[in-house]
PDB file of N, CA and C in Angstrom:
ATOM      1  N   GLU G   1      -7.099  54.713  51.347  1.00 87.00           N
ATOM      2  CA  GLU G   1      -7.158  56.134  51.681  1.00 87.00           C
ATOM      3  C   GLU G   1      -6.519  56.920  50.546  1.00 87.00           C
ATOM      4  N   MET G   2      -7.183  58.009  50.154  1.00 86.00           N
ATOM      5  CA  MET G   2      -6.694  58.843  49.060  1.00 86.00           C
ATOM      6  C   MET G   2      -6.196  60.186  49.602  1.00 86.00           C
ATOM      7  N   PHE G   3      -5.340  60.830  48.821  1.00 81.00           N
ATOM      8  CA  PHE G   3      -4.733  62.100  49.181  1.00 81.00           C
ATOM      9  C   PHE G   3      -4.994  63.058  48.023  1.00 81.00           C
ATOM     10  N   SER G   4      -5.588  64.206  48.298  1.00 84.00           N
ATOM     11  CA  SER G   4      -5.869  65.193  47.259  1.00 84.00           C
ATOM     12  C   SER G   4      -4.750  66.226  47.233  1.00 84.00           C
ATOM     13  N   TYR G   5      -4.244  66.504  46.042  1.00 79.00           N
ATOM     14  CA  TYR G   5      -3.098  67.392  45.904  1.00 79.00           C
ATOM     15  C   TYR G   5      -3.226  68.158  44.593  1.00 79.00           C
ATOM     16  N   GLU G   6      -2.898  69.451  44.607  1.00 86.00           N
ATOM     17  CA  GLU G   6      -2.947  70.246  43.387  1.00 86.00           C
ATOM     18  C   GLU G   6      -1.718  69.926  42.535  1.00 86.00           C
ATOM     19  N   GLU G   7      -1.974  69.512  41.302  1.00 83.00           N
ATOM     20  CA  GLU G   7      -0.878  69.167  40.402  1.00 83.00           C
ATOM     21  C   GLU G   7      -0.935  70.025  39.153  1.00 83.00           C
ATOM     22  N   GLY G   8       0.215  70.221  38.573  1.00 83.00           N
ATOM     23  CA  GLY G   8       0.329  70.935  37.319  1.00 83.00           C
ATOM     24  C   GLY G   8       0.944  70.023  36.275  1.00 83.00           C
ATOM     25  N   CYS G   9       0.960  70.476  35.037  1.00 78.00           N
ATOM     26  CA  CYS G   9       1.520  69.693  33.943  1.00 78.00           C
ATOM     27  C   CYS G   9       2.602  70.515  33.252  1.00 78.00           C
ATOM     28  N   LEU G  10       3.768  69.923  33.067  1.00 77.00           N
ATOM     29  CA  LEU G  10       4.851  70.640  32.401  1.00 77.00           C
ATOM     30  C   LEU G  10       4.522  70.928  30.944  1.00 77.00           C
ATOM     31  N   SER G  11       3.668  70.101  30.341  1.00 80.00           N
ATOM     32  CA  SER G  11       3.299  70.292  28.936  1.00 80.00           C
ATOM     33  C   SER G  11       2.246  71.377  28.744  1.00 80.00           C
ATOM     34  N   VAL G  12       1.522  71.714  29.825  1.00 83.00           N
ATOM     35  CA  VAL G  12       0.465  72.729  29.748  1.00 83.00           C
ATOM     36  C   VAL G  12       0.717  73.745  30.865  1.00 83.00           C
ATOM     37  N   PRO G  13       1.512  74.775  30.587  1.00 87.00           N
ATOM     38  CA  PRO G  13       1.851  75.759  31.620  1.00 87.00           C
ATOM     39  C   PRO G  13       0.619  76.438  32.218  1.00 87.00           C
ATOM     40  N   ASP G  14       0.712  76.777  33.473  1.00 90.00           N
ATOM     41  CA  ASP G  14      -0.328  77.520  34.199  1.00 90.00           C
ATOM     42  C   ASP G  14      -1.664  76.775  34.302  1.00 90.00           C
ATOM     43  N   PHE G  15      -1.651  75.472  34.181  1.00 89.00           N
ATOM     44  CA  PHE G  15      -2.866  74.678  34.358  1.00 89.00           C
ATOM     45  C   PHE G  15      -2.665  73.771  35.560  1.00 89.00           C
ATOM     46  N   TYR G  16      -3.530  73.909  36.558  1.00 91.00           N
ATOM     47  CA  TYR G  16      -3.440  73.128  37.785  1.00 91.00           C
ATOM     48  C   TYR G  16      -4.823  72.596  38.137  1.00 91.00           C
ATOM     49  N   ASP G  17      -4.853  71.460  38.776  1.00 90.00           N
ATOM     50  CA  ASP G  17      -6.127  70.901  39.215  1.00 90.00           C
ATOM     51  C   ASP G  17      -5.859  69.972  40.398  1.00 90.00           C
ATOM     52  N   ASP G  18      -6.888  69.775  41.213  1.00 90.00           N
ATOM     53  CA  ASP G  18      -6.774  68.827  42.322  1.00 90.00           C
ATOM     54  C   ASP G  18      -6.911  67.415  41.779  1.00 90.00           C
ATOM     55  N   VAL G  19      -5.981  66.567  42.175  1.00 85.00           N
ATOM     56  CA  VAL G  19      -5.961  65.175  41.740  1.00 85.00           C
ATOM     57  C   VAL G  19      -5.875  64.299  42.976  1.00 85.00           C
ATOM     58  N   GLU G  20      -6.651  63.217  42.979  1.00 87.00           N
ATOM     59  CA  GLU G  20      -6.576  62.276  44.089  1.00 87.00           C
ATOM     60  C   GLU G  20      -5.623  61.147  43.734  1.00 87.00           C
ATOM     61  N   ARG G  21      -4.739  60.868  44.650  1.00 85.00           N
ATOM     62  CA  ARG G  21      -3.772  59.781  44.491  1.00 85.00           C
ATOM     63  C   ARG G  21      -3.790  58.974  45.795  1.00 85.00           C
ATOM     64  N   PRO G  22      -3.294  57.758  45.745  1.00 85.00           N
ATOM     65  CA  PRO G  22      -3.224  56.968  46.982  1.00 85.00           C
ATOM     66  C   PRO G  22      -2.367  57.668  48.039  1.00 85.00           C
ATOM     67  N   ALA G  23      -2.822  57.645  49.282  1.00 87.00           N
ATOM     68  CA  ALA G  23      -2.073  58.274  50.372  1.00 87.00           C
ATOM     69  C   ALA G  23      -0.870  57.424  50.771  1.00 87.00           C
ATOM     70  N   ARG G  24      -0.926  56.128  50.464  1.00 90.00           N
ATOM     71  CA  ARG G  24       0.181  55.220  50.770  1.00 90.00           C
ATOM     72  C   ARG G  24       0.380  54.279  49.584  1.00 90.00           C
ATOM     73  N   VAL G  25       1.628  54.016  49.265  1.00 90.00           N
ATOM     74  CA  VAL G  25       1.961  53.014  48.252  1.00 90.00           C
ATOM     75  C   VAL G  25       3.146  52.192  48.741  1.00 90.00           C
ATOM     76  N   LYS G  26       3.214  50.966  48.255  1.00 93.00           N
ATOM     77  CA  LYS G  26       4.365  50.105  48.549  1.00 93.00           C
ATOM     78  C   LYS G  26       5.076  49.885  47.226  1.00 93.00           C
ATOM     79  N   ILE G  27       6.383  50.117  47.223  1.00 89.00           N
ATOM     80  CA  ILE G  27       7.153  49.923  45.991  1.00 89.00           C
ATOM     81  C   ILE G  27       8.245  48.889  46.222  1.00 89.00           C
ATOM     82  N   ARG G  28       8.581  48.217  45.142  1.00 92.00           N
ATOM     83  CA  ARG G  28       9.658  47.235  45.170  1.00 92.00           C
ATOM     84  C   ARG G  28      10.526  47.495  43.942  1.00 92.00           C
ATOM     85  N   TYR G  29      11.828  47.559  44.124  1.00 90.00           N
ATOM     86  CA  TYR G  29      12.727  47.862  43.020  1.00 90.00           C
ATOM     87  C   TYR G  29      14.100  47.268  43.302  1.00 90.00           C
ATOM     88  N   LEU G  30      14.950  47.286  42.288  1.00 94.00           N
ATOM     89  CA  LEU G  30      16.326  46.837  42.444  1.00 94.00           C
ATOM     90  C   LEU G  30      17.219  48.061  42.540  1.00 94.00           C
ATOM     91  N   ASN G  31      18.130  48.063  43.498  1.00 94.00           N
ATOM     92  CA  ASN G  31      19.068  49.172  43.598  1.00 94.00           C
ATOM     93  C   ASN G  31      20.231  48.939  42.625  1.00 94.00           C
ATOM     94  N   TYR G  32      21.200  49.818  42.650  1.00 95.00           N
ATOM     95  CA  TYR G  32      22.316  49.721  41.711  1.00 95.00           C
ATOM     96  C   TYR G  32      23.153  48.468  41.904  1.00 95.00           C
ATOM     97  N   LYS G  33      23.078  47.856  43.059  1.00 96.00           N
ATOM     98  CA  LYS G  33      23.810  46.612  43.322  1.00 96.00           C
ATOM     99  C   LYS G  33      22.996  45.385  42.930  1.00 96.00           C
ATOM    100  N   GLY G  34      21.771  45.595  42.444  1.00 94.00           N
ATOM    101  CA  GLY G  34      20.909  44.487  42.065  1.00 94.00           C
ATOM    102  C   GLY G  34      20.142  43.891  43.235  1.00 94.00           C
ATOM    103  N   GLU G  35      20.178  44.554  44.382  1.00 96.00           N
ATOM    104  CA  GLU G  35      19.466  44.080  45.567  1.00 96.00           C
ATOM    105  C   GLU G  35      18.021  44.571  45.520  1.00 96.00           C
ATOM    106  N   GLN G  36      17.098  43.672  45.885  1.00 96.00           N
ATOM    107  CA  GLN G  36      15.686  44.062  45.913  1.00 96.00           C
ATOM    108  C   GLN G  36      15.395  44.881  47.168  1.00 96.00           C
ATOM    109  N   ILE G  37      14.773  46.027  46.971  1.00 95.00           N
ATOM    110  CA  ILE G  37      14.396  46.925  48.062  1.00 95.00           C
ATOM    111  C   ILE G  37      12.879  47.059  48.053  1.00 95.00           C
ATOM    112  N   GLU G  38      12.268  47.072  49.222  1.00 96.00           N
ATOM    113  CA  GLU G  38      10.832  47.308  49.347  1.00 96.00           C
ATOM    114  C   GLU G  38      10.632  48.470  50.311  1.00 96.00           C
ATOM    115  N   GLU G  39       9.807  49.428  49.896  1.00 93.00           N
ATOM    116  CA  GLU G  39       9.563  50.617  50.721  1.00 93.00           C
ATOM    117  C   GLU G  39       8.070  50.891  50.836  1.00 93.00           C
ATOM    118  N   ASP G  40       7.642  51.359  51.991  1.00 95.00           N
ATOM    119  CA  ASP G  40       6.304  51.899  52.199  1.00 95.00           C
ATOM    120  C   ASP G  40       6.428  53.411  52.108  1.00 95.00           C
ATOM    121  N   CYS G  41       5.669  54.027  51.211  1.00 91.00           N
ATOM    122  CA  CYS G  41       5.742  55.470  50.999  1.00 91.00           C
ATOM    123  C   CYS G  41       4.406  56.094  51.383  1.00 91.00           C
ATOM    124  N   ASP G  42       4.459  57.301  51.921  1.00 92.00           N
ATOM    125  CA  ASP G  42       3.219  57.997  52.240  1.00 92.00           C
ATOM    126  C   ASP G  42       3.372  59.489  51.968  1.00 92.00           C
ATOM    127  N   GLY G  43       2.246  60.202  52.034  1.00 85.00           N
ATOM    128  CA  GLY G  43       2.268  61.648  51.829  1.00 85.00           C
ATOM    129  C   GLY G  43       2.696  62.042  50.423  1.00 85.00           C
ATOM    130  N   LEU G  44       3.431  63.130  50.329  1.00 84.00           N
ATOM    131  CA  LEU G  44       3.865  63.655  49.034  1.00 84.00           C
ATOM    132  C   LEU G  44       4.753  62.663  48.291  1.00 84.00           C
ATOM    133  N   TYR G  45       5.546  61.885  49.025  1.00 87.00           N
ATOM    134  CA  TYR G  45       6.394  60.868  48.393  1.00 87.00           C
ATOM    135  C   TYR G  45       5.517  59.840  47.660  1.00 87.00           C
ATOM    136  N   ALA G  46       4.430  59.415  48.273  1.00 88.00           N
ATOM    137  CA  ALA G  46       3.510  58.471  47.635  1.00 88.00           C
ATOM    138  C   ALA G  46       2.863  59.099  46.403  1.00 88.00           C
ATOM    139  N   VAL G  47       2.519  60.376  46.490  1.00 84.00           N
ATOM    140  CA  VAL G  47       1.942  61.087  45.344  1.00 84.00           C
ATOM    141  C   VAL G  47       2.937  61.094  44.185  1.00 84.00           C
ATOM    142  N   CYS G  48       4.185  61.411  44.463  1.00 84.00           N
ATOM    143  CA  CYS G  48       5.214  61.454  43.414  1.00 84.00           C
ATOM    144  C   CYS G  48       5.422  60.079  42.786  1.00 84.00           C
ATOM    145  N   ILE G  49       5.491  59.049  43.611  1.00 86.00           N
ATOM    146  CA  ILE G  49       5.690  57.693  43.105  1.00 86.00           C
ATOM    147  C   ILE G  49       4.513  57.277  42.229  1.00 86.00           C
ATOM    148  N   SER G  50       3.286  57.506  42.688  1.00 83.00           N
ATOM    149  CA  SER G  50       2.118  57.081  41.907  1.00 83.00           C
ATOM    150  C   SER G  50       2.001  57.878  40.609  1.00 83.00           C
ATOM    151  N   THR G  51       2.375  59.148  40.621  1.00 78.00           N
ATOM    152  CA  THR G  51       2.358  59.961  39.404  1.00 78.00           C
ATOM    153  C   THR G  51       3.353  59.420  38.389  1.00 78.00           C
ATOM    154  N   ARG G  52       4.549  59.126  38.831  1.00 72.00           N
ATOM    155  CA  ARG G  52       5.577  58.572  37.939  1.00 72.00           C
ATOM    156  C   ARG G  52       5.123  57.232  37.371  1.00 72.00           C
ATOM    157  N   TRP G  53       4.487  56.410  38.195  1.00 69.00           N
ATOM    158  CA  TRP G  53       4.016  55.103  37.749  1.00 69.00           C
ATOM    159  C   TRP G  53       2.978  55.261  36.636  1.00 69.00           C
ATOM    160  N   ILE G  54       2.041  56.175  36.824  1.00 68.00           N
ATOM    161  CA  ILE G  54       0.999  56.392  35.818  1.00 68.00           C
ATOM    162  C   ILE G  54       1.602  56.890  34.511  1.00 68.00           C
ATOM    163  N   ILE G  55       2.540  57.818  34.591  1.00 65.00           N
ATOM    164  CA  ILE G  55       3.184  58.347  33.387  1.00 65.00           C
ATOM    165  C   ILE G  55       3.989  57.255  32.695  1.00 65.00           C
ATOM    166  N   SER G  56       4.682  56.423  33.455  1.00 66.00           N
ATOM    167  CA  SER G  56       5.460  55.328  32.875  1.00 66.00           C
ATOM    168  C   SER G  56       4.555  54.334  32.156  1.00 66.00           C
ATOM    169  N   LYS G  57       3.426  53.993  32.780  1.00 62.00           N
ATOM    170  CA  LYS G  57       2.484  53.067  32.140  1.00 62.00           C
ATOM    171  C   LYS G  57       1.940  53.661  30.848  1.00 62.00           C
ATOM    172  N   ALA G  58       1.584  54.938  30.871  1.00 61.00           N
ATOM    173  CA  ALA G  58       1.046  55.596  29.683  1.00 61.00           C
ATOM    174  C   ALA G  58       2.091  55.616  28.567  1.00 61.00           C
ATOM    175  N   PHE G  59       3.353  55.880  28.917  1.00 56.00           N
ATOM    176  CA  PHE G  59       4.426  55.898  27.925  1.00 56.00           C
ATOM    177  C   PHE G  59       4.602  54.519  27.301  1.00 56.00           C
ATOM    178  N   CYS G  60       4.622  53.495  28.145  1.00 60.00           N
ATOM    179  CA  CYS G  60       4.792  52.127  27.644  1.00 60.00           C
ATOM    180  C   CYS G  60       3.642  51.733  26.724  1.00 60.00           C
ATOM    181  N   LEU G  61       2.422  52.093  27.107  1.00 60.00           N
ATOM    182  CA  LEU G  61       1.259  51.764  26.280  1.00 60.00           C
ATOM    183  C   LEU G  61       1.319  52.506  24.932  1.00 60.00           C
ATOM    184  N   SER G  62       1.755  53.771  24.962  1.00 60.00           N
ATOM    185  CA  SER G  62       1.783  54.545  23.718  1.00 60.00           C
ATOM    186  C   SER G  62       2.871  54.037  22.778  1.00 60.00           C
ATOM    187  N   THR G  63       3.981  53.562  23.312  1.00 63.00           N
ATOM    188  CA  THR G  63       5.054  53.083  22.440  1.00 63.00           C
ATOM    189  C   THR G  63       4.764  51.673  21.919  1.00 63.00           C
ATOM    190  N   THR G  64       4.101  50.835  22.705  1.00 64.00           N
ATOM    191  CA  THR G  64       3.806  49.483  22.238  1.00 64.00           C
ATOM    192  C   THR G  64       2.640  49.477  21.251  1.00 64.00           C
ATOM    193  N   SER G  65       1.757  50.451  21.318  1.00 59.00           N
ATOM    194  CA  SER G  65       0.634  50.485  20.388  1.00 59.00           C
ATOM    195  C   SER G  65       1.076  50.901  18.987  1.00 59.00           C
ATOM    196  N   ARG G  66       2.281  51.448  18.857  1.00 58.00           N
ATOM    197  CA  ARG G  66       2.805  51.853  17.541  1.00 58.00           C
ATOM    198  C   ARG G  66       3.449  50.704  16.798  1.00 58.00           C
ATOM    199  N   ALA G  67       3.720  49.617  17.504  1.00 54.00           N
ATOM    200  CA  ALA G  67       4.448  48.486  16.867  1.00 54.00           C
ATOM    201  C   ALA G  67       3.562  47.703  15.936  1.00 54.00           C
TER     202      ALA G  67
END
């Protein structure tokens, strides 16, 4: 299931468009104590998580392609 949400870009002021993102995501991470946490996210929280994931992947790809 996908969720449509109007998003903007900090690099391009006043530009917004509807973007589809997953309505639900499952994330797994380590907290500050090193404990593994797993969460089911939905709604706007899922949109934020998936957006951050895409930006992180793009950043990693752009920095590794320069090596």
